[in-house]
Amino acid sequence: MKILAVSDQVIDRMYTLAPRGHFQSVGLILGCGDLPYSYLEYIVTMLNVPMYYVPGNHDPEFNLQDKRSRAEGGSNLDLQTASHENILIGGFGGCIRYRPDGINQYTQSQAYLRAFQMLPKLLINRIKYGRALDILISHSPPFKVHDDIFDPAHHGLKALNWLNRIARPRYHVHGHTHFYRNNLETQETMIGSTKIINVYPYKILEL
Ligand SMILES: [Zn+2]
């Protein structure tokens, strides 16, 4: 299955490519955060396939009562797992806390506590399917993988390294780190059996 993963930056070309059937063979959309929900809603409407996403630090706080806090037609997968055509997906929103009043920001310890909340779901998957996850989607990168140790807003989360060790997904797709010197920065890193991919601003995966 082809999977379209998007993150952090609206691609204007999407508005011309999608109507021309450029992403016709895509069977699943993954959103890694910091994108206007209207953009996600446009993509899901055009491609008409399931969409799972996690919020980033520039997204509003999720509130079931408030339509503006979610993308219609998609599922907020923050701390949740889902199964689509036998592909097991887990989600982890937000990034490192760099402002005391920041939304969807967590200290390293808070991020660990959030990751622990996913354990029961991962365990059930392992019992039911023989594996915990195929794809982990997050906004933040893991610690020291595609992150920026010189910028407090772009430190990776250690809880994500831990989640990858526990869940062993085939892919971990994330956003948050932008490229300024295209092609010079590493966008894909293999750690254990997990390929970690920075999807900024979009990537096509084949599973
Ligand atoms: Zn971000």
XYZ file of N, CA and C and ligand atoms in Angstrom:
622
model
N 0.829 -1.201 0.000
C 0.000 0.000 0.000
C 0.868 1.257 0.000
N 0.431 2.258 -0.761
C 1.153 3.532 -0.758
C 0.583 4.435 0.328
N 1.464 5.077 1.046
C 1.050 5.944 2.150
C 1.616 7.337 1.929
N 0.750 8.338 2.023
C 1.199 9.732 1.908
C 1.329 10.302 3.317
N 2.540 10.694 3.677
C 2.761 11.318 4.984
C 3.071 12.797 4.766
N 2.435 13.651 5.557
C 2.628 15.097 5.403
C 2.959 15.731 6.748
N 3.669 16.841 6.702
C 4.053 17.493 7.951
C 4.530 18.929 7.760
N 4.179 19.771 8.708
C 4.818 21.079 8.935
C 4.641 22.170 7.886
N 4.555 21.811 6.631
C 4.486 22.870 5.625
C 3.455 22.539 4.552
N 2.586 23.502 4.264
C 1.600 23.335 3.193
C 2.340 23.346 1.867
N 2.092 22.335 1.071
C 2.693 22.263 -0.260
C 1.659 22.784 -1.250
N 1.922 23.949 -1.830
C 0.950 24.536 -2.746
C 0.649 23.611 -3.923
N 1.678 22.856 -4.344
C 1.499 21.935 -5.481
C 0.414 20.897 -5.206
N 0.160 20.623 -3.906
C -0.865 19.639 -3.543
C -2.204 20.004 -4.168
N -2.461 21.317 -4.260
C -3.756 21.775 -4.763
C -3.884 21.585 -6.274
N -2.766 21.385 -6.966
C -2.862 21.086 -8.399
C -2.623 19.605 -8.661
N -1.731 18.992 -7.874
C -1.402 17.577 -8.101
C -2.566 16.664 -7.713
N -3.177 16.908 -6.552
C -4.231 16.012 -6.055
C -5.418 15.928 -7.021
N -5.950 17.067 -7.530
C -7.090 16.961 -8.446
C -6.728 16.248 -9.749
N -5.441 16.236 -10.112
C -5.026 15.569 -11.357
C -4.769 14.078 -11.149
N -5.062 13.576 -9.958
C -4.927 12.140 -9.699
C -3.512 11.716 -9.390
N -2.649 12.691 -9.043
C -1.240 12.376 -8.781
C -1.075 11.389 -7.624
N -1.981 11.448 -6.640
C -1.850 10.578 -5.454
C -2.924 9.488 -5.454
N -3.397 9.137 -6.665
C -4.521 8.208 -6.797
C -4.257 6.853 -6.137
N -3.018 6.400 -6.188
C -2.732 5.059 -5.660
C -2.486 5.058 -4.143
N -2.605 6.240 -3.530
C -2.397 6.323 -2.077
C -3.599 5.724 -1.347
N -3.321 4.847 -0.372
C -4.408 4.196 0.349
C -4.554 4.658 1.786
N -3.640 5.532 2.211
C -3.650 5.962 3.615
C -2.893 7.288 3.722
N -3.410 8.184 4.565
C -2.735 9.476 4.776
C -2.310 9.558 6.246
N -1.087 10.025 6.475
C -0.601 10.218 7.838
C -0.171 11.671 8.001
N -0.646 12.320 9.037
C -0.282 13.716 9.296
C 0.591 13.785 10.539
N 1.768 14.405 10.402
C 2.705 14.451 11.533
C 2.719 15.807 12.230
N 1.677 16.602 12.038
C 1.512 17.802 12.847
C 1.988 19.105 12.237
N 1.561 20.211 12.887
C 1.893 21.580 12.478
C 1.424 21.910 11.064
N 0.261 21.397 10.716
C -0.347 21.746 9.425
C -1.761 22.280 9.699
N -2.215 23.278 8.932
C -3.594 23.745 9.137
C -4.556 22.579 8.903
N -5.566 22.449 9.768
C -6.495 21.333 9.596
C -7.266 21.443 8.283
N -7.420 22.677 7.766
C -8.102 22.830 6.472
C -7.298 22.136 5.366
N -5.986 22.130 5.472
C -5.104 21.467 4.493
C -5.284 19.947 4.581
N -5.292 19.417 5.811
C -5.511 17.977 6.000
C -6.894 17.591 5.474
N -7.876 18.446 5.751
C -9.245 18.149 5.304
C -9.325 18.161 3.776
N -8.577 19.070 3.144
C -8.543 19.115 1.675
C -7.966 17.806 1.129
N -6.839 17.362 1.700
C -6.183 16.140 1.204
C -7.102 14.930 1.394
N -7.727 14.819 2.553
C -8.561 13.639 2.818
C -9.804 13.661 1.920
N -10.300 14.839 1.615
C -11.462 14.943 0.728
C -11.075 14.546 -0.693
N -9.919 15.006 -1.160
C -9.480 14.707 -2.527
C -9.158 13.226 -2.701
N -8.462 12.634 -1.725
C -7.994 11.249 -1.886
C -9.014 10.232 -1.386
N -9.897 10.675 -0.490
C -10.983 9.818 -0.018
C -10.494 8.480 0.533
N -9.450 8.536 1.348
C -8.923 7.343 2.033
C -8.763 7.715 3.517
N -8.592 6.733 4.399
C -8.468 7.062 5.824
C -7.252 7.951 6.122
N -7.404 8.794 7.125
C -6.295 9.672 7.528
C -6.137 9.622 9.059
N -4.910 9.423 9.489
C -4.576 9.484 10.907
C -3.533 10.570 11.088
N -3.672 11.338 12.168
C -2.707 12.412 12.363
C -2.454 12.625 13.846
N -1.352 13.309 14.139
C -1.079 13.742 15.513
C -0.887 15.258 15.499
N -1.229 15.944 16.609
C -1.029 17.392 16.649
C 0.427 17.764 16.900
N 0.824 18.904 16.368
C 2.149 19.455 16.617
C 2.058 20.600 17.599
N 3.181 21.245 17.874
C 3.211 22.328 18.859
C 2.562 23.608 18.354
N 2.275 23.690 17.051
C 1.563 24.868 16.542
C 0.083 24.578 16.309
N -0.358 23.391 16.704
C -1.770 23.026 16.542
C -2.520 23.318 17.834
N -3.859 23.493 17.727
C -4.636 23.778 18.941
C -4.734 22.553 19.845
N -5.030 22.811 21.110
C -5.231 21.729 22.063
C -6.486 20.958 21.669
N -6.398 19.638 21.655
C -7.538 18.831 21.231
C -8.683 18.948 22.227
N -9.871 19.193 21.708
C -11.070 19.304 22.530
C -12.231 18.745 21.712
N -12.822 17.680 22.223
C -13.858 16.952 21.491
C -15.016 17.870 21.077
N -15.269 18.910 21.915
C -16.422 19.790 21.672
C -16.118 20.849 20.603
N -14.841 21.040 20.300
C -14.461 22.153 19.421
C -13.977 21.638 18.063
N -14.793 21.915 17.039
C -14.481 21.432 15.686
C -13.147 21.956 15.169
N -12.781 23.169 15.632
C -11.544 23.776 15.125
C -10.302 23.077 15.664
N -10.502 22.212 16.683
C -9.342 21.551 17.282
C -9.077 20.190 16.651
N -9.757 19.889 15.571
C -9.518 18.599 14.914
C -9.747 18.705 13.419
N -9.179 17.740 12.674
C -9.358 17.714 11.220
C -10.511 16.772 10.901
N -11.567 17.315 10.320
C -12.722 16.498 9.950
C -12.304 15.469 8.916
N -12.843 14.266 9.062
C -12.529 13.225 8.072
C -11.288 12.435 8.437
N -10.605 12.851 9.507
C -9.420 12.132 9.954
C -9.551 11.755 11.419
N -8.612 10.967 11.920
C -8.627 10.592 13.326
C -7.373 11.086 14.013
N -7.574 11.788 15.128
C -6.446 12.212 15.953
C -5.918 10.970 16.678
N -4.697 10.582 16.386
C -4.142 9.326 16.891
C -3.212 9.548 18.085
N -3.292 10.720 18.703
C -2.385 11.004 19.818
C -2.585 9.988 20.955
N -1.558 9.229 21.278
C -1.550 8.179 22.314
C -2.522 7.040 22.008
N -2.953 6.933 20.748
C -3.880 5.878 20.353
C -3.196 4.941 19.366
N -3.832 3.815 19.129
C -3.389 2.940 18.040
C -4.587 2.662 17.155
N -4.306 2.300 15.914
C -5.379 1.981 14.967
C -4.861 0.910 14.027
N -5.805 0.227 13.377
C -5.415 -0.784 12.406
C -6.148 -0.483 11.104
N -5.381 -0.365 10.024
C -6.004 -0.154 8.724
C -5.433 -1.175 7.751
N -6.307 -2.051 7.258
C -5.898 -3.132 6.352
C -4.666 -3.847 6.869
N -4.760 -4.228 8.127
C -3.699 -5.004 8.779
C -2.388 -4.224 8.980
N -2.443 -2.900 8.835
C -1.283 -2.071 9.177
C -1.578 -1.439 10.547
N -0.695 -1.691 11.491
C -0.906 -1.184 12.856
C -0.184 0.147 13.025
N -0.947 1.166 13.392
C -0.390 2.515 13.480
C -0.567 3.038 14.902
N 0.452 3.715 15.418
C 0.358 4.348 16.726
C 0.747 5.816 16.590
N 0.214 6.675 17.462
C 0.484 8.110 17.339
C 0.949 8.751 18.644
N 1.835 9.741 18.492
C 2.353 10.479 19.649
C 2.533 11.941 19.237
N 1.633 12.814 19.729
C 1.679 14.219 19.315
C 2.644 15.047 20.153
N 2.849 16.279 19.717
C 3.605 17.252 20.498
C 5.114 17.158 20.366
N 5.780 18.040 21.112
C 7.245 18.090 21.062
C 7.778 18.483 22.439
N 9.067 18.699 22.527
C 9.708 19.090 23.794
C 9.144 20.429 24.294
N 9.018 20.562 25.606
C 8.542 21.841 26.156
C 9.646 22.885 26.052
N 9.369 23.998 25.366
C 10.346 25.079 25.289
C 9.738 26.407 25.716
N 8.396 26.386 25.969
C 7.748 27.579 26.525
C 6.826 27.115 27.635
N 6.803 27.825 28.783
C 5.996 27.337 29.907
C 4.519 27.206 29.557
N 4.018 28.077 28.665
C 2.581 28.048 28.365
C 2.288 27.403 27.008
N 3.285 26.717 26.445
C 3.113 26.144 25.098
C 2.116 25.004 25.055
N 1.388 24.915 23.950
C 0.397 23.847 23.740
C 1.106 22.639 23.112
N 0.673 21.450 23.502
C 1.242 20.200 22.959
C 2.768 20.142 23.126
N 3.236 20.661 24.262
C 4.673 20.602 24.577
C 4.848 19.853 25.886
N 5.900 19.025 25.966
C 6.100 18.170 27.132
C 7.571 18.136 27.519
N 7.817 18.090 28.835
C 9.189 17.849 29.279
C 9.516 16.389 28.949
N 10.801 16.040 29.045
C 11.180 14.649 28.761
C 10.410 13.697 29.681
N 10.271 14.044 30.977
C 9.555 13.139 31.895
C 8.078 13.053 31.558
N 7.459 14.211 31.225
C 6.042 14.168 30.850
C 5.844 13.306 29.610
N 6.783 13.388 28.673
C 6.674 12.592 27.439
C 6.758 11.100 27.769
N 7.641 10.745 28.714
C 7.722 9.335 29.133
C 6.381 8.872 29.705
N 5.783 9.722 30.567
C 4.507 9.343 31.185
C 3.436 9.145 30.124
N 3.485 9.980 29.088
C 2.522 9.810 27.981
C 2.793 8.506 27.236
N 4.056 8.239 26.988
C 4.394 7.014 26.243
C 3.947 5.772 27.027
N 4.101 5.839 28.362
C 3.693 4.683 29.178
C 2.205 4.391 29.008
N 1.420 5.452 28.764
C -0.025 5.254 28.586
C -0.350 4.396 27.369
N 0.601 4.294 26.452
C 0.342 3.509 25.240
C 0.605 2.018 25.458
N 1.284 1.695 26.565
C 1.711 0.307 26.792
C 0.588 -0.729 26.674
N -0.569 -0.512 27.360
C -1.623 -1.538 27.263
C -2.044 -1.809 25.811
N -2.153 -0.743 25.016
C -2.585 -0.910 23.614
C -1.529 -1.670 22.814
N -0.252 -1.374 23.089
C 0.837 -2.060 22.381
C 0.863 -3.542 22.756
N 0.590 -3.795 24.019
C 0.585 -5.173 24.511
C -0.561 -5.958 23.862
N -1.722 -5.346 23.797
C -2.877 -6.010 23.169
C -2.561 -6.328 21.705
N -1.936 -5.360 21.009
C -1.552 -5.600 19.602
C -0.616 -6.799 19.498
N 0.369 -6.852 20.417
C 1.351 -7.938 20.352
C 0.662 -9.294 20.535
N -0.295 -9.337 21.451
C -1.021 -10.595 21.702
C -1.897 -10.936 20.489
N -2.580 -9.912 19.969
C -3.564 -10.127 18.893
C -2.911 -10.365 17.532
N -1.859 -9.574 17.235
C -1.281 -9.601 15.885
C 0.150 -10.130 15.844
N 0.749 -10.348 17.017
C 2.129 -10.829 17.036
C 3.152 -9.720 16.877
N 2.695 -8.478 16.824
C 3.594 -7.310 16.763
C 2.847 -6.114 17.339
N 3.613 -5.153 17.863
C 2.971 -4.022 18.546
C 2.547 -2.935 17.566
N 3.428 -2.590 16.622
C 3.140 -1.510 15.668
C 3.872 -1.764 14.344
N 3.298 -1.305 13.255
C 4.027 -1.255 11.975
C 4.566 0.154 11.728
N 3.752 1.146 12.098
C 4.171 2.541 11.883
C 3.890 3.359 13.138
N 4.883 4.110 13.571
C 4.666 5.093 14.635
C 4.682 6.468 13.980
N 3.644 7.268 14.238
C 3.673 8.646 13.739
C 3.798 9.586 14.935
N 4.674 10.567 14.808
C 4.833 11.539 15.894
C 5.123 12.890 15.268
N 4.972 13.941 16.069
C 5.399 15.245 15.564
C 6.906 15.391 15.795
N 7.322 15.140 17.011
C 8.745 15.305 17.358
C 9.590 14.159 16.803
N 10.847 14.433 16.520
C 11.775 13.322 16.248
C 12.197 12.695 17.574
N 12.827 11.519 17.527
C 13.412 10.975 18.752
C 14.625 11.808 19.150
N 15.139 11.565 20.359
C 16.306 12.274 20.872
C 17.549 11.898 20.050
N 18.270 12.912 19.603
C 19.513 12.752 18.836
C 19.333 12.061 17.487
N 18.102 12.034 17.000
C 17.861 11.538 15.637
C 17.101 12.638 14.892
N 17.706 13.250 13.918
C 17.098 14.318 13.113
C 16.676 15.512 13.967
N 17.162 15.618 15.195
C 16.759 16.774 16.012
C 17.880 17.813 15.995
N 17.722 18.869 16.777
C 18.725 19.923 16.792
C 19.082 20.223 18.246
N 20.229 19.726 18.679
C 20.598 19.850 20.093
C 20.964 21.291 20.463
N 21.155 22.147 19.446
C 21.519 23.540 19.729
C 20.300 24.445 19.848
N 19.110 23.908 19.580
C 17.893 24.705 19.637
C 16.929 24.051 20.626
N 16.656 24.716 21.774
C 15.806 24.113 22.810
C 14.427 23.690 22.294
N 13.948 24.327 21.219
C 12.619 23.977 20.689
C 12.676 22.727 19.820
N 13.884 22.296 19.487
C 14.002 21.170 18.560
C 14.832 20.010 19.103
N 14.864 19.897 20.438
C 15.427 18.682 21.025
C 14.438 17.553 20.769
N 14.929 16.375 20.407
C 14.026 15.232 20.236
C 13.572 14.692 21.578
N 12.516 13.885 21.560
C 11.980 13.306 22.798
C 12.559 11.912 23.033
N 13.126 11.726 24.244
C 13.706 10.426 24.585
C 12.632 9.342 24.664
N 11.412 9.754 25.007
C 10.308 8.784 25.100
C 10.059 8.106 23.752
N 10.389 8.797 22.663
C 10.168 8.194 21.332
C 11.224 7.133 21.034
N 12.471 7.358 21.482
C 13.498 6.305 21.346
C 13.028 5.060 22.104
N 12.487 5.307 23.299
C 12.004 4.204 24.137
C 10.835 3.480 23.450
N 9.880 4.272 22.913
C 8.729 3.661 22.233
C 9.177 2.788 21.070
N 10.161 3.264 20.327
C 10.665 2.476 19.192
C 11.313 1.179 19.661
N 12.020 1.260 20.804
C 12.653 0.035 21.322
C 11.601 -0.981 21.769
N 10.513 -0.466 22.374
C 9.456 -1.336 22.895
C 8.589 -1.886 21.753
N 8.171 -0.995 20.863
C 7.162 -1.380 19.855
C 7.779 -1.900 18.558
N 9.031 -1.567 18.287
C 9.748 -2.009 17.090
C 8.932 -1.838 15.792
N 8.430 -0.636 15.520
C 7.695 -0.437 14.262
C 8.650 -0.507 13.071
N 8.129 -0.814 11.902
C 8.987 -0.818 10.698
C 9.361 0.612 10.320
N 8.391 1.509 10.515
C 8.631 2.922 10.192
C 8.250 3.812 11.371
N 9.040 4.841 11.582
C 8.645 5.910 12.490
C 8.728 7.203 11.676
N 7.568 7.788 11.406
C 7.561 9.028 10.620
C 7.287 10.205 11.556
N 8.034 11.286 11.378
C 7.883 12.456 12.254
C 8.056 13.731 11.442
N 7.768 14.851 12.097
C 7.980 16.166 11.476
C 8.824 17.018 12.398
N 8.431 18.296 12.559
C 9.002 19.256 13.509
C 10.362 19.816 13.092
N 11.251 18.981 12.525
C 12.565 19.482 12.120
C 12.487 19.888 10.647
N 12.760 21.154 10.402
C 12.682 21.640 9.009
C 14.067 21.591 8.371
N 14.065 21.417 7.069
C 15.350 21.428 6.358
C 15.582 22.809 5.767
N 16.746 23.311 5.996
C 17.067 24.606 5.399
C 18.124 24.458 4.317
N 18.829 23.321 4.388
C 19.878 23.089 3.389
C 19.560 21.776 2.679
N 18.422 21.777 1.963
C 17.899 20.555 1.338
C 18.973 19.556 0.952
N 18.714 18.301 1.243
C 19.570 17.170 0.866
C 20.841 17.047 1.689
N 21.195 18.097 2.418
C 22.406 17.990 3.223
C 22.091 17.348 4.573
N 20.865 17.558 5.040
C 20.480 16.979 6.316
C 19.958 15.559 6.129
N 20.214 14.735 7.109
C 19.760 13.352 7.042
C 18.252 13.296 7.238
N 17.575 12.623 6.340
C 16.122 12.535 6.437
C 15.660 11.143 6.836
N 16.533 10.162 6.692
C 16.159 8.787 7.043
C 17.296 8.145 7.837
N 16.932 7.498 8.934
C 17.937 6.846 9.784
C 17.397 5.498 10.236
N 18.211 4.476 10.078
C 17.805 3.139 10.512
C 18.306 2.934 11.934
N 17.398 2.642 12.868
C 17.817 2.302 14.231
C 17.146 0.983 14.597
N 17.948 -0.031 14.826
C 17.388 -1.375 15.029
C 16.643 -1.774 13.768
N 15.394 -2.198 13.934
C 14.610 -2.611 12.763
C 13.665 -1.501 12.320
N 13.871 -0.289 12.862
C 12.960 0.824 12.550
C 13.632 1.852 11.648
N 12.945 2.172 10.532
C 13.438 3.255 9.679
C 12.751 4.539 10.135
N 13.554 5.492 10.616
C 13.007 6.758 11.094
C 13.090 7.764 9.941
N 11.948 8.356 9.616
C 11.877 9.231 8.443
C 11.324 10.595 8.823
N 12.060 11.634 8.503
C 11.522 12.990 8.632
C 10.694 13.264 7.377
N 9.391 13.456 7.527
C 8.528 13.565 6.340
C 8.414 15.002 5.844
N 8.959 15.964 6.566
C 8.859 17.370 6.163
C 9.270 17.580 4.695
N 8.495 18.100 3.831
C 7.080 18.451 4.036
C 6.138 17.311 3.616
N 6.606 16.359 2.789
C 5.792 15.164 2.552
C 6.664 14.045 2.005
N 6.202 12.811 2.250
C 6.917 11.632 1.744
C 5.876 10.591 1.345
N 6.238 9.769 0.375
C 5.404 8.604 0.012
C 6.112 7.361 0.515
N 5.426 6.557 1.292
C 5.995 5.283 1.771
C 5.256 4.150 1.082
N 5.950 3.044 0.939
C 5.293 1.862 0.355
C 5.408 0.748 1.386
N 4.275 0.138 1.706
C 4.292 -0.934 2.691
C 3.732 -2.198 2.073
Zn 6.740 21.587 15.439
